[in-house]
PDB file of C-alpha atoms and ligand atoms in Angstrom:
ATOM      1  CA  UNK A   1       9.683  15.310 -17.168  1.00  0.00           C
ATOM      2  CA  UNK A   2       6.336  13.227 -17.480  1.00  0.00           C
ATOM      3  CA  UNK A   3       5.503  12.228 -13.916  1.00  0.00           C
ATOM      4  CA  UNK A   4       2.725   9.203 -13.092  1.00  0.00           C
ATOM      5  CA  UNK A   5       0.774   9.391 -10.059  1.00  0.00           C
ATOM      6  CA  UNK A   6      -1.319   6.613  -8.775  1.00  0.00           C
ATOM      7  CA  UNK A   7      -4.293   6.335  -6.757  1.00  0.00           C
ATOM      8  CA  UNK A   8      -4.400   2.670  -4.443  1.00  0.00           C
ATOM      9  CA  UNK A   9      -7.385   2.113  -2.089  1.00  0.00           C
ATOM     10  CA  UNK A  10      -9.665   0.228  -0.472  1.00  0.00           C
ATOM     11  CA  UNK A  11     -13.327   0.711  -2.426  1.00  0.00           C
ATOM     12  CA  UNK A  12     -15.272   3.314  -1.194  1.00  0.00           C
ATOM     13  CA  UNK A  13     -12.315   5.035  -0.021  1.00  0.00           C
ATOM     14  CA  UNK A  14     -13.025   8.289  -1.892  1.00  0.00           C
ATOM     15  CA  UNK A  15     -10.713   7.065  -4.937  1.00  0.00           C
ATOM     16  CA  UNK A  16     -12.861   8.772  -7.480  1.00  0.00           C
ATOM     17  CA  UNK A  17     -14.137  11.291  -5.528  1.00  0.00           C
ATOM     18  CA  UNK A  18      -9.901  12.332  -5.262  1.00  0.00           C
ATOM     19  CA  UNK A  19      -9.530  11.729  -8.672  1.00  0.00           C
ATOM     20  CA  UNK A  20     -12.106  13.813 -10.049  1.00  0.00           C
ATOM     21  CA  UNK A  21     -10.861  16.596  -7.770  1.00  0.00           C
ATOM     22  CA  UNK A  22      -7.685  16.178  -9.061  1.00  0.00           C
ATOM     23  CA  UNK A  23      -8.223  16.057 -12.922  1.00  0.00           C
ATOM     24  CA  UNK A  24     -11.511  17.822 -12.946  1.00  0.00           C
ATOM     25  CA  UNK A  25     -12.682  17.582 -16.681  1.00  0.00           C
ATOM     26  CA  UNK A  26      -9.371  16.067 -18.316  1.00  0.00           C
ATOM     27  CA  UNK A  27     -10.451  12.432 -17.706  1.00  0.00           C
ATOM     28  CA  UNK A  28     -10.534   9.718 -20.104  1.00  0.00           C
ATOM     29  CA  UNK A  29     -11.709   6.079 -19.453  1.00  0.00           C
ATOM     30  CA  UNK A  30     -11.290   2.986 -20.925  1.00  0.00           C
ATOM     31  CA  UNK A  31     -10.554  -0.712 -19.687  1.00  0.00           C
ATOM     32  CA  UNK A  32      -7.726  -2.551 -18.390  1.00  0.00           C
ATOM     33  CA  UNK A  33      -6.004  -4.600 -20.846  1.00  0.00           C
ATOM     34  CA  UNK A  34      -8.154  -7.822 -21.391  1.00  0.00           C
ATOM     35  CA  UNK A  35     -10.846  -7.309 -18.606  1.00  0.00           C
ATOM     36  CA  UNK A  36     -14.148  -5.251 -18.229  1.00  0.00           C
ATOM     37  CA  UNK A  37     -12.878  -3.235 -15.422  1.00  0.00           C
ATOM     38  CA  UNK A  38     -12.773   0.430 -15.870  1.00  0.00           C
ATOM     39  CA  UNK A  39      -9.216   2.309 -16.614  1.00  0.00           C
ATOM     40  CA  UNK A  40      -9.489   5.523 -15.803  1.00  0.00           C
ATOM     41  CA  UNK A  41      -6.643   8.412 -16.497  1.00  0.00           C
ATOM     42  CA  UNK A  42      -6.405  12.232 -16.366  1.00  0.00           C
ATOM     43  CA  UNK A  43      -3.851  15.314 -16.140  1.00  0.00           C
ATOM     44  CA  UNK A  44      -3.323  16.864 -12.919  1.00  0.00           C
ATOM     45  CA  UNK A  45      -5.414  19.991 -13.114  1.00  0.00           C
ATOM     46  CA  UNK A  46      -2.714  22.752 -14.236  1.00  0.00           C
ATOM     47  CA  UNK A  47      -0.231  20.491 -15.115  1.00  0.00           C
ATOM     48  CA  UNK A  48      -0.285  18.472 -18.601  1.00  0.00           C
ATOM     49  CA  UNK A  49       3.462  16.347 -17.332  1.00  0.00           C
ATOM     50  CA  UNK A  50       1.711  15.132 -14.340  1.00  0.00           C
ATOM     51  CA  UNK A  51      -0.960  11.587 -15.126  1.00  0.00           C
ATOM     52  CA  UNK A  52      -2.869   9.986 -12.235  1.00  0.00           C
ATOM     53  CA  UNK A  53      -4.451   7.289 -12.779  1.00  0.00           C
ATOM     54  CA  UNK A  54      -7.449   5.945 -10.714  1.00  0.00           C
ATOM     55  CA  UNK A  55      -6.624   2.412  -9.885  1.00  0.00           C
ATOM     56  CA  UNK A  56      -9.441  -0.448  -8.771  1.00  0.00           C
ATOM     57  CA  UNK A  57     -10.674  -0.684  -5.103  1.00  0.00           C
ATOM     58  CA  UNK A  58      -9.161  -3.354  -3.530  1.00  0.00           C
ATOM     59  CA  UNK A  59      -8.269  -4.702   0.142  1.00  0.00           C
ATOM     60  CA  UNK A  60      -5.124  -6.905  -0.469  1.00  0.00           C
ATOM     61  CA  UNK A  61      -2.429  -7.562  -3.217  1.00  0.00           C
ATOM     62  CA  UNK A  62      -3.065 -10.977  -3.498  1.00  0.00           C
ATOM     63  CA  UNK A  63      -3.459 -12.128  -6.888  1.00  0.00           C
ATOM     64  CA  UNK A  64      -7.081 -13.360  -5.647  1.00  0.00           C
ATOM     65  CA  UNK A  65      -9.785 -11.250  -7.579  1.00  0.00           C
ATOM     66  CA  UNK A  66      -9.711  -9.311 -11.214  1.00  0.00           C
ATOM     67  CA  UNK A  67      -9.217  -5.664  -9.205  1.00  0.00           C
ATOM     68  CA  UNK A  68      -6.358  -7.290  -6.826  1.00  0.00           C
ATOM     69  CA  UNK A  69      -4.509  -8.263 -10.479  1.00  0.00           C
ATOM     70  CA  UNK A  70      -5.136  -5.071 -12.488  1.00  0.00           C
ATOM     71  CA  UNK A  71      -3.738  -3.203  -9.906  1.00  0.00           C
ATOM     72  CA  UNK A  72      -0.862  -5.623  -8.358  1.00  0.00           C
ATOM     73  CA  UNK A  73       0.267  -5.974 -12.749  1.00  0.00           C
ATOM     74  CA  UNK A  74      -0.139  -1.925 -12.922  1.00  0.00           C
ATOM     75  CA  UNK A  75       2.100  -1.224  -9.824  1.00  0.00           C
ATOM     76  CA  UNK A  76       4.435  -3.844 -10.525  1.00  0.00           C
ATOM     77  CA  UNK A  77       5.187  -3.612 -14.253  1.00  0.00           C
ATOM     78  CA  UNK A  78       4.207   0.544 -15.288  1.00  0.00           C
ATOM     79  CA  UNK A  79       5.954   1.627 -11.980  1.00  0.00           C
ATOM     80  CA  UNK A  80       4.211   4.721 -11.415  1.00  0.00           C
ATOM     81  CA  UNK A  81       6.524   7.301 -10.035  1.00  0.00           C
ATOM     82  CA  UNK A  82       4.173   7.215  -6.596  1.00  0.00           C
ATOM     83  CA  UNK A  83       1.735   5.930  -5.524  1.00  0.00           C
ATOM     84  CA  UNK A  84      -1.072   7.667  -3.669  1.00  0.00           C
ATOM     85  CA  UNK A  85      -3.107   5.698  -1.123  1.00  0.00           C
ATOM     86  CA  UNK A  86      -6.234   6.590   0.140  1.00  0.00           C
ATOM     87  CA  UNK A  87      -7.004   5.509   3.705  1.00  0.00           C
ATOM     88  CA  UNK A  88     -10.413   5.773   4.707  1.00  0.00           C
ATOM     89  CA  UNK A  89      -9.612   7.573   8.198  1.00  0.00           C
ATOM     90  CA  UNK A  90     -12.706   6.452   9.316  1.00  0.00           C
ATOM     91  CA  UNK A  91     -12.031   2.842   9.234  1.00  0.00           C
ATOM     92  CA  UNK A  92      -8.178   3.175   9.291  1.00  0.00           C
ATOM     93  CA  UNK A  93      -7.670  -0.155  10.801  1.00  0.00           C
ATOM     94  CA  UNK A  94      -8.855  -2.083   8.075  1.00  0.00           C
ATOM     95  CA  UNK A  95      -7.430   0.377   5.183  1.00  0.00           C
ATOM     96  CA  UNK A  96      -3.703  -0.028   6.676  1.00  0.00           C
ATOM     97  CA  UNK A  97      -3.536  -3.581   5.938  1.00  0.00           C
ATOM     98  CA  UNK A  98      -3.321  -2.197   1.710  1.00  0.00           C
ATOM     99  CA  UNK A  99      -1.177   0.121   3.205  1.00  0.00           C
ATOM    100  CA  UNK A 100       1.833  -2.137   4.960  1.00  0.00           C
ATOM    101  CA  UNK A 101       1.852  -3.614   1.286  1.00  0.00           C
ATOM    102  CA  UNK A 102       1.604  -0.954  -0.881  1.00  0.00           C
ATOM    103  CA  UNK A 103       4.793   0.038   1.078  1.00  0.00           C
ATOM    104  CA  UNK A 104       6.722  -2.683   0.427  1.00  0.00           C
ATOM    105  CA  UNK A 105       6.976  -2.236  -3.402  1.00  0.00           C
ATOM    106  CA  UNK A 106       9.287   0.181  -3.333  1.00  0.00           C
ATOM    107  CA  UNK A 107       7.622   3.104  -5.018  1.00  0.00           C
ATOM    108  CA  UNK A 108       7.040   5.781  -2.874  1.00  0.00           C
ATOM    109  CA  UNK A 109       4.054   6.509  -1.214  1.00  0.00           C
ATOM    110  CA  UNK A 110       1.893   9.671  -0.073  1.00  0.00           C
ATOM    111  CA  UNK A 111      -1.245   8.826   2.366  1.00  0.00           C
ATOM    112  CA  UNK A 112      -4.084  11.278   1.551  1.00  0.00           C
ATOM    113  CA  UNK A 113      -5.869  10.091   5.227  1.00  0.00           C
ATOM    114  CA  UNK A 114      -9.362  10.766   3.579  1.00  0.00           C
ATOM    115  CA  UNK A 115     -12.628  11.509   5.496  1.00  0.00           C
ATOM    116  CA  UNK A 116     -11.198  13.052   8.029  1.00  0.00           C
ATOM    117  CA  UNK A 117     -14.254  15.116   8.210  1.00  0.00           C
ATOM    118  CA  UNK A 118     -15.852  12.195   9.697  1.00  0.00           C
ATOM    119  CA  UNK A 119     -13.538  11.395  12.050  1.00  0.00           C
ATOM    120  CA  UNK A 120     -13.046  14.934  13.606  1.00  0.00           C
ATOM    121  CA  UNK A 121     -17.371  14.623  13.631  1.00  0.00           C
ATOM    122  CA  UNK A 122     -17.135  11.819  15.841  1.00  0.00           C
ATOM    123  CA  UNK A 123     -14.784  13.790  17.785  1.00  0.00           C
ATOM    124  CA  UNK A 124     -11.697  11.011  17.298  1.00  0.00           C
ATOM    125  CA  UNK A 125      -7.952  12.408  16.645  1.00  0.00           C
ATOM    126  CA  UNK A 126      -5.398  10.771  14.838  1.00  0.00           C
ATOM    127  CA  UNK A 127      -2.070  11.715  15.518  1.00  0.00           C
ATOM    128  CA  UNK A 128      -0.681  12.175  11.953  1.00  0.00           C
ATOM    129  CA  UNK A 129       2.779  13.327  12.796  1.00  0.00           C
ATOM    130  CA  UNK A 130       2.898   9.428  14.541  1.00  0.00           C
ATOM    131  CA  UNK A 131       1.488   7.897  11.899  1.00  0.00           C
ATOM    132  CA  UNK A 132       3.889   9.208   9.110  1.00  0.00           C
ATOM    133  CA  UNK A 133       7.130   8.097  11.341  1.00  0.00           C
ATOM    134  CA  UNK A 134       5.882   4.654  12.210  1.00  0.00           C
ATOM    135  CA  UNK A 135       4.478   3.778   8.768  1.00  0.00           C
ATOM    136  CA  UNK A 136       7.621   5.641   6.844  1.00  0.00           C
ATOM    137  CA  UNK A 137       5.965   7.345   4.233  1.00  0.00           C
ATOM    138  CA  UNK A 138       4.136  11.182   4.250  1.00  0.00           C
ATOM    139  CA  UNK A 139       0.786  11.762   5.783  1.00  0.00           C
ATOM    140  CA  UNK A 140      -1.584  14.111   4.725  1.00  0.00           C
ATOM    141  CA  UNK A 141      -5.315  15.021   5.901  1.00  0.00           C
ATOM    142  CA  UNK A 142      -8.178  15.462   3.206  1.00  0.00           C
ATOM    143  CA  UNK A 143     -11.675  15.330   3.016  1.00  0.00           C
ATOM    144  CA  UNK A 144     -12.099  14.735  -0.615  1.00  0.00           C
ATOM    145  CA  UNK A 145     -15.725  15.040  -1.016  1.00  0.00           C
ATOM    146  CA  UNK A 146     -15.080  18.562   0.496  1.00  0.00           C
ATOM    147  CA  UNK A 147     -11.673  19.533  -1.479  1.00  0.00           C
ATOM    148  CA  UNK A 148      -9.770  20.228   1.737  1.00  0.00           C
ATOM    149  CA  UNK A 149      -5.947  18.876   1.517  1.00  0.00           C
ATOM    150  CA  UNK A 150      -6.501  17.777  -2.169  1.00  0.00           C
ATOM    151  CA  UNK A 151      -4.201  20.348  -3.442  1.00  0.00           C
ATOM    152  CA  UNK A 152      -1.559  19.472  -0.429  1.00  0.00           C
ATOM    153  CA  UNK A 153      -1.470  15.819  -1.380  1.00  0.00           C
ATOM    154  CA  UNK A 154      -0.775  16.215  -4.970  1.00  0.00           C
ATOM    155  CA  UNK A 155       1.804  18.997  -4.516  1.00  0.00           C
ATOM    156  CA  UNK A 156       3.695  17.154  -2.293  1.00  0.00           C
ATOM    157  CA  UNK A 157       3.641  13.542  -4.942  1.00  0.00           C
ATOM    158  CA  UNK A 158       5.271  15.595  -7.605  1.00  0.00           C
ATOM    159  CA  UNK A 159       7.946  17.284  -4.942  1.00  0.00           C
ATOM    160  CA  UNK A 160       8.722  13.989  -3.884  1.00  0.00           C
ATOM    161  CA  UNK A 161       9.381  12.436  -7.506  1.00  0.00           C
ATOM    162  CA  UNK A 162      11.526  15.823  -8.034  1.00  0.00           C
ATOM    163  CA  UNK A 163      13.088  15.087  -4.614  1.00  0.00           C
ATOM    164  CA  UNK A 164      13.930  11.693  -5.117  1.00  0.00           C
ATOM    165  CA  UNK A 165      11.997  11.138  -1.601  1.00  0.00           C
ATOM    166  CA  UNK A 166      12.050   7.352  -0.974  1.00  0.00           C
ATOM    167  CA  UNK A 167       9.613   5.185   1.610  1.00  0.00           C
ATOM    168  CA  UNK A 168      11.313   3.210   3.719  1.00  0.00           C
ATOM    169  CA  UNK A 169       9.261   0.109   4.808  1.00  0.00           C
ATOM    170  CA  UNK A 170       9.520  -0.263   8.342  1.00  0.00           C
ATOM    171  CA  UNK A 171      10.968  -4.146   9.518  1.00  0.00           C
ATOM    172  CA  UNK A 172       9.079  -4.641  12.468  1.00  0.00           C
ATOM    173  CA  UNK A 173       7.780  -8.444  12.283  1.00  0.00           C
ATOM    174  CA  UNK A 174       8.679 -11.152  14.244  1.00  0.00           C
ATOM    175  CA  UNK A 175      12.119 -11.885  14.309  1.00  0.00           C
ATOM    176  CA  UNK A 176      11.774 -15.041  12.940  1.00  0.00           C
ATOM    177  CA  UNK A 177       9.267 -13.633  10.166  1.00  0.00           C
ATOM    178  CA  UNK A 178      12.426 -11.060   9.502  1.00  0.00           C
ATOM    179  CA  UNK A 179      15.055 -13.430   9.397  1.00  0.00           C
ATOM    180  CA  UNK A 180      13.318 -15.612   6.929  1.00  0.00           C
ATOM    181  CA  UNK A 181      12.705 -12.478   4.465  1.00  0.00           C
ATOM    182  CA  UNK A 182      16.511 -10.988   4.564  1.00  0.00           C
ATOM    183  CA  UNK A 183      17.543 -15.015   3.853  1.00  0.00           C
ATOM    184  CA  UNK A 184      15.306 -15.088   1.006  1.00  0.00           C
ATOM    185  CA  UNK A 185      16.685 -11.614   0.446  1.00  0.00           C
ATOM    186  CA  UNK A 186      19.944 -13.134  -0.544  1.00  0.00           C
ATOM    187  CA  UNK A 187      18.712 -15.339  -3.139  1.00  0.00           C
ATOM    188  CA  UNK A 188      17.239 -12.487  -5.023  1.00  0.00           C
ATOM    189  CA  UNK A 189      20.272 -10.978  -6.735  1.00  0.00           C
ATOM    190  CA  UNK A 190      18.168 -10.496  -9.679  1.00  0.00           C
ATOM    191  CA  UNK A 191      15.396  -8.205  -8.002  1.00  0.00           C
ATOM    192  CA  UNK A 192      15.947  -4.553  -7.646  1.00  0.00           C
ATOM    193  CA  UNK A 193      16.907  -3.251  -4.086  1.00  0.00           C
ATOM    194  CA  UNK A 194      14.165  -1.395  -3.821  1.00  0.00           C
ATOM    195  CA  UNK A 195      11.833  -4.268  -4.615  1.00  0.00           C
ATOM    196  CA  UNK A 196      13.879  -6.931  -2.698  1.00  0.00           C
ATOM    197  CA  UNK A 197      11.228  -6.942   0.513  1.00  0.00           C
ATOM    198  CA  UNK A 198       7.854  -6.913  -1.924  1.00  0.00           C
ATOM    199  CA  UNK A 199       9.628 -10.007  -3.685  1.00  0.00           C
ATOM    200  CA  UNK A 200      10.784 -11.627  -0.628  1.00  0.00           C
ATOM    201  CA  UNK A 201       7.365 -11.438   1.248  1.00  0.00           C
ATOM    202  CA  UNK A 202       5.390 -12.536  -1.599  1.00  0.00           C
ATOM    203  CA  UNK A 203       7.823 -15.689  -1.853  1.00  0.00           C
ATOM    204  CA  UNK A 204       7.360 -16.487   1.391  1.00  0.00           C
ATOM    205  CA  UNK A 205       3.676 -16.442   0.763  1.00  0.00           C
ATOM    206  CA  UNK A 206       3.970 -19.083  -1.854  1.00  0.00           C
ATOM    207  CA  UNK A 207       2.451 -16.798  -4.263  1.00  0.00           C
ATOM    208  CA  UNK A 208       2.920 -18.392  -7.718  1.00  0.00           C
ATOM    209  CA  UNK A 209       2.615 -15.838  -9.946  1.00  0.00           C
ATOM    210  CA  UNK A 210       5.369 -13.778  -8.187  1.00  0.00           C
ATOM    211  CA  UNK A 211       7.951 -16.675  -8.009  1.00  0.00           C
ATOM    212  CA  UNK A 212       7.127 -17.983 -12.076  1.00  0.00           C
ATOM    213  CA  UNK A 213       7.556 -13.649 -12.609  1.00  0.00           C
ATOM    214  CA  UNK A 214      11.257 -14.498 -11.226  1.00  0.00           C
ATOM    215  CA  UNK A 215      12.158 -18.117 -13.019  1.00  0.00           C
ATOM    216  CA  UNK A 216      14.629 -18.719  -9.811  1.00  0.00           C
ATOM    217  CA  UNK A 217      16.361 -22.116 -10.194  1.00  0.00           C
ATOM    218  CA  UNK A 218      15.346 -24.844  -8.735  1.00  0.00           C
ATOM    219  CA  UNK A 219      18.369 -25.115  -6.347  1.00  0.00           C
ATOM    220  CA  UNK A 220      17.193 -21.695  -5.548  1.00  0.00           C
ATOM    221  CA  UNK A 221      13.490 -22.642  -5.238  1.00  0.00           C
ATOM    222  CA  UNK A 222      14.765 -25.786  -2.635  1.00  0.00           C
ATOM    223  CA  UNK A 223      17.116 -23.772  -0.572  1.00  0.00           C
ATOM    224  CA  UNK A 224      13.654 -20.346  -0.191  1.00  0.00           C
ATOM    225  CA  UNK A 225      11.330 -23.442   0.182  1.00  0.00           C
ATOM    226  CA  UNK A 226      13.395 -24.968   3.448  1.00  0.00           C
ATOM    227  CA  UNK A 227      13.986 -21.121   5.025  1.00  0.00           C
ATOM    228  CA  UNK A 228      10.035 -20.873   4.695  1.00  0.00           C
ATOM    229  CA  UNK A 229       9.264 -24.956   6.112  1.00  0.00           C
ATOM    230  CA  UNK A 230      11.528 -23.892   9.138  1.00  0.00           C
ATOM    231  CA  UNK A 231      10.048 -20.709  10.077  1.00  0.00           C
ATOM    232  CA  UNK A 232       6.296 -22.347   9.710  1.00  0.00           C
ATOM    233  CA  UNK A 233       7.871 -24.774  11.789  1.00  0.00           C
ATOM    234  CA  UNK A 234       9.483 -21.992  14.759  1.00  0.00           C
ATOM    235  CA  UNK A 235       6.242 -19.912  14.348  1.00  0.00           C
ATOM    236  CA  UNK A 236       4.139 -22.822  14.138  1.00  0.00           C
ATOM    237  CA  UNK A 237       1.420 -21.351  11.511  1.00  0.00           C
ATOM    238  CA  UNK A 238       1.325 -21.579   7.777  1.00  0.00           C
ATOM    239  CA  UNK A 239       3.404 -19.230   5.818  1.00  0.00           C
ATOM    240  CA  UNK A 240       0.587 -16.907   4.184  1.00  0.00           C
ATOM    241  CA  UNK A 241      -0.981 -16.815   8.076  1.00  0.00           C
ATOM    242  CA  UNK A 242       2.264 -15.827   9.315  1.00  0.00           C
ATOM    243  CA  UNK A 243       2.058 -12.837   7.560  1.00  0.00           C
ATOM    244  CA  UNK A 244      -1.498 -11.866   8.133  1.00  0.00           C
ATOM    245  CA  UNK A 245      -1.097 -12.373  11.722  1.00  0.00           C
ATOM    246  CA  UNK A 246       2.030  -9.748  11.405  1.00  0.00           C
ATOM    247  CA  UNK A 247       0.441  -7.142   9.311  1.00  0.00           C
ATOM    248  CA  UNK A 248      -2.292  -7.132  11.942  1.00  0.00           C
ATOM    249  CA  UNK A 249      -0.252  -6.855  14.623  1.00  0.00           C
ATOM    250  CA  UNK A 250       1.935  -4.275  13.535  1.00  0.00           C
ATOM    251  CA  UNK A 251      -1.463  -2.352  12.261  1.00  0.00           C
ATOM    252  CA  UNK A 252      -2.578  -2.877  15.947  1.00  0.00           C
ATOM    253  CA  UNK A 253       0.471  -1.318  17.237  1.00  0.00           C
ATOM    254  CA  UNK A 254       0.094   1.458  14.690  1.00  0.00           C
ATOM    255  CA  UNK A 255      -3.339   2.189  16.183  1.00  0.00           C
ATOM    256  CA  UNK A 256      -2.658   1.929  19.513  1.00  0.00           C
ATOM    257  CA  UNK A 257       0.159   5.155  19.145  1.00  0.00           C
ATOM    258  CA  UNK A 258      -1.725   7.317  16.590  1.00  0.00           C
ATOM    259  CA  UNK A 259      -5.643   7.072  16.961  1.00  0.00           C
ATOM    260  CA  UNK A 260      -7.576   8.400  20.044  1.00  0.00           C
ATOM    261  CA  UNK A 261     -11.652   7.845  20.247  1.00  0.00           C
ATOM    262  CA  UNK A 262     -13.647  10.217  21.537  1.00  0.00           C
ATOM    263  CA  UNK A 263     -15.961   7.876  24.068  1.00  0.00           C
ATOM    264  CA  UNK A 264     -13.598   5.886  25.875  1.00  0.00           C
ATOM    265  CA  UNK A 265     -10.526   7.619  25.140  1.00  0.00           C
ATOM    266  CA  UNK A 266      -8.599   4.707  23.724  1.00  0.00           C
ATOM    267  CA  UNK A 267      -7.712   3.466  20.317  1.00  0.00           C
ATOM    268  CA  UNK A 268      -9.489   0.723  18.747  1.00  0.00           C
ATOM    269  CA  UNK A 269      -6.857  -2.020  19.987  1.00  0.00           C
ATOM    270  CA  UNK A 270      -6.873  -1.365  23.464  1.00  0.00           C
TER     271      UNK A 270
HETATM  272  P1  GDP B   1     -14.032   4.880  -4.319  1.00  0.00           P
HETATM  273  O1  GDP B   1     -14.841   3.626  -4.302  1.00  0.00           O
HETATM  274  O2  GDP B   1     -12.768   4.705  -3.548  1.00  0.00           O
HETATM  275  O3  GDP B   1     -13.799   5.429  -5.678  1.00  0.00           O
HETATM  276  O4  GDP B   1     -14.864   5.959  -3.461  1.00  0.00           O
HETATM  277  P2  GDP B   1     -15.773   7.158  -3.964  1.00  0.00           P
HETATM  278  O5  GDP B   1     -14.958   8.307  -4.429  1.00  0.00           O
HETATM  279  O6  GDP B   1     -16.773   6.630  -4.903  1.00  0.00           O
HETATM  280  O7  GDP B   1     -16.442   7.596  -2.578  1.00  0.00           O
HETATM  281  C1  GDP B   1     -17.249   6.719  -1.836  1.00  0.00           C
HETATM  282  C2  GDP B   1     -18.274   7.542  -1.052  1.00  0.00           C
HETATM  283  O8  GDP B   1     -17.605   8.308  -0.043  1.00  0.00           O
HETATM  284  C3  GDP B   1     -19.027   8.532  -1.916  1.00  0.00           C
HETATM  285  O9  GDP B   1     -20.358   8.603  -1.442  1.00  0.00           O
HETATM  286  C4  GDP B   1     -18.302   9.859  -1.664  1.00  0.00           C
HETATM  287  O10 GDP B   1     -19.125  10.975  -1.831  1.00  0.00           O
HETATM  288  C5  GDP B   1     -17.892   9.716  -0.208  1.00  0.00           C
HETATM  289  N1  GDP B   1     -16.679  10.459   0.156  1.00  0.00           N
HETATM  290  C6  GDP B   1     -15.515  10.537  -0.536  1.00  0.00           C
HETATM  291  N2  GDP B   1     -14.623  11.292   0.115  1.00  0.00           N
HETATM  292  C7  GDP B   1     -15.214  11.711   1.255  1.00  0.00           C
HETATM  293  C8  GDP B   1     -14.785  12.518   2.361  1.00  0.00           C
HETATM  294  O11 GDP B   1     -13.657  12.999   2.445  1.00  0.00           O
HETATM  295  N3  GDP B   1     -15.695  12.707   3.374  1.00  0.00           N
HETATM  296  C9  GDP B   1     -16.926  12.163   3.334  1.00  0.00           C
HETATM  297  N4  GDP B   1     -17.737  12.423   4.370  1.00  0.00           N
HETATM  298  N5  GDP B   1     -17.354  11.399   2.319  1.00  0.00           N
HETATM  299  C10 GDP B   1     -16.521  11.166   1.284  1.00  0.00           C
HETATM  300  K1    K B   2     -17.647   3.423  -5.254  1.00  0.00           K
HETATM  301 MG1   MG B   3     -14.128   4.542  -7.532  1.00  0.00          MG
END
């Protein structure tokens, strides 16, 4: 069985850095289909079925900037079998908002919580056990640049593609927000289960390039567009804020349970 692991991160995340720990001198680089930024690919050290791929730095999966695109088309259309993200543990706050998406594509997902030798410098805890549960996916600690939890993090990918181990997206927005999404929902017959909430959120958004991937009808396309004009309308924000605003605060909430600092004693949030 040929298994394909992904790496997803913010830049500067330690992307390579796991990479290269991962696939040592079995690398080979190239470009993305059509675009000067770099492709690269190796075997998991010991292990010629297993691929990981190091994907571009990015902060969203908006279909705003070349990296956001490569690696948006990548996850949606080559489906690796899961998907690896690389939270900066240092700066969790702002690497969780890639996270709460790269959850909602269905594919399952593996944290490595990176530069955690950092954090435990600073004398700051994260409560990892907390942070798997609430997020739904499998946490694990590395420092990358060190090698610790490297091994951990890609033993546990492969025993969850042999496992069949799923994510399961938390639904914590707004009610409102929710309601909308499992409305849309039901005009997606043609979208895989496991991609319904990816597809439904990104309609919502109004993002283009996900709704022409879909060719709905244009009944269809009337019936989404009113569901989205009256929650914009209840929640009294436009539809891509509406979202942001949620990620955040669900990332807030997130923070407040799992990360304790040092000097005050508090998360970030509080
Ligand atoms: P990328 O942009 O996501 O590919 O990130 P890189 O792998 O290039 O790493 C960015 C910087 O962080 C480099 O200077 C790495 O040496 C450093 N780095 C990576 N992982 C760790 C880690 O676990 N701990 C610390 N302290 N630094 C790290
Ligand atoms: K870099
Ligand atoms: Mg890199």
């Amino acid at each position: 069985m040929k298994i394909k692991l992904a790496l997803a991160g913010n830049p500067n995340s330690g992307k390579t850095t796991l990479f290269n720990a991962l696939t040592g001198s079995s690398q080979y680089v190239g470009n993305w289909p059509g675009v000067t930024v770099e492709k690269k690919e190796g075997n998991l050290k010991g292990s010629k079925d297993v691929t990981v791929t190091d994907l571009p730095g990015i902060y969203s999966l908006s279909p705003y900037t070349l990296e956001e695109v490569v690696t948006r088309d990548y996850l949606l259309n080559e489906q690796p079998d899961v998907i690896i993200n690389i939270v900066d543990a240092s700066n969790i706050e702002r690497n969780l908002y890639l996270t709460t998406q790269l959850i909602e594509l269905g594919i399952p997902v593996i944290i490595a919580l990176n530069m955690m030798d950092i954090v435990l410098k600073n004398g700051d805890s994260i409560d990892t056990k907390k942070l798997a549960s609430m997020l739904g996916c499998q946490v694990v600690e590395t420092s990358a640049i060190k090698g610790d939890g490297i091994k951990e993090v890609a033993e546990k990918a492969v025993e969850m593609v042999k496992l069949r181990i799923k994510t399961q997206p938390p639904h914590s927005y707004h009610e409102s927000l929710e309601k909308a999404l499992s409305t849309i929902s039901d005009h997606l017959s043609i979208v895989e289960t496991q991609q319904k909430r990816w597809y439904a959120i990104k309609i919502f958004e109004r993002d283009s390039k996900a709704m022409a991937g879909l060719s709905l009808g244009i009944s269809k396309q009337n019936a989404i567009e009113a569901i989205i004009a009256n929650c914009e309308q209840e929640l009294d924000d436009d539809a891509e804020s509406i979202v942001t605003n949620e990620r955040y605060n669900y990332i807030s909430n997130v923070i407040r349970h799992c990360v304790k600092h040092k000097k005050t004693g508090l998360s970030t949030s509080d």
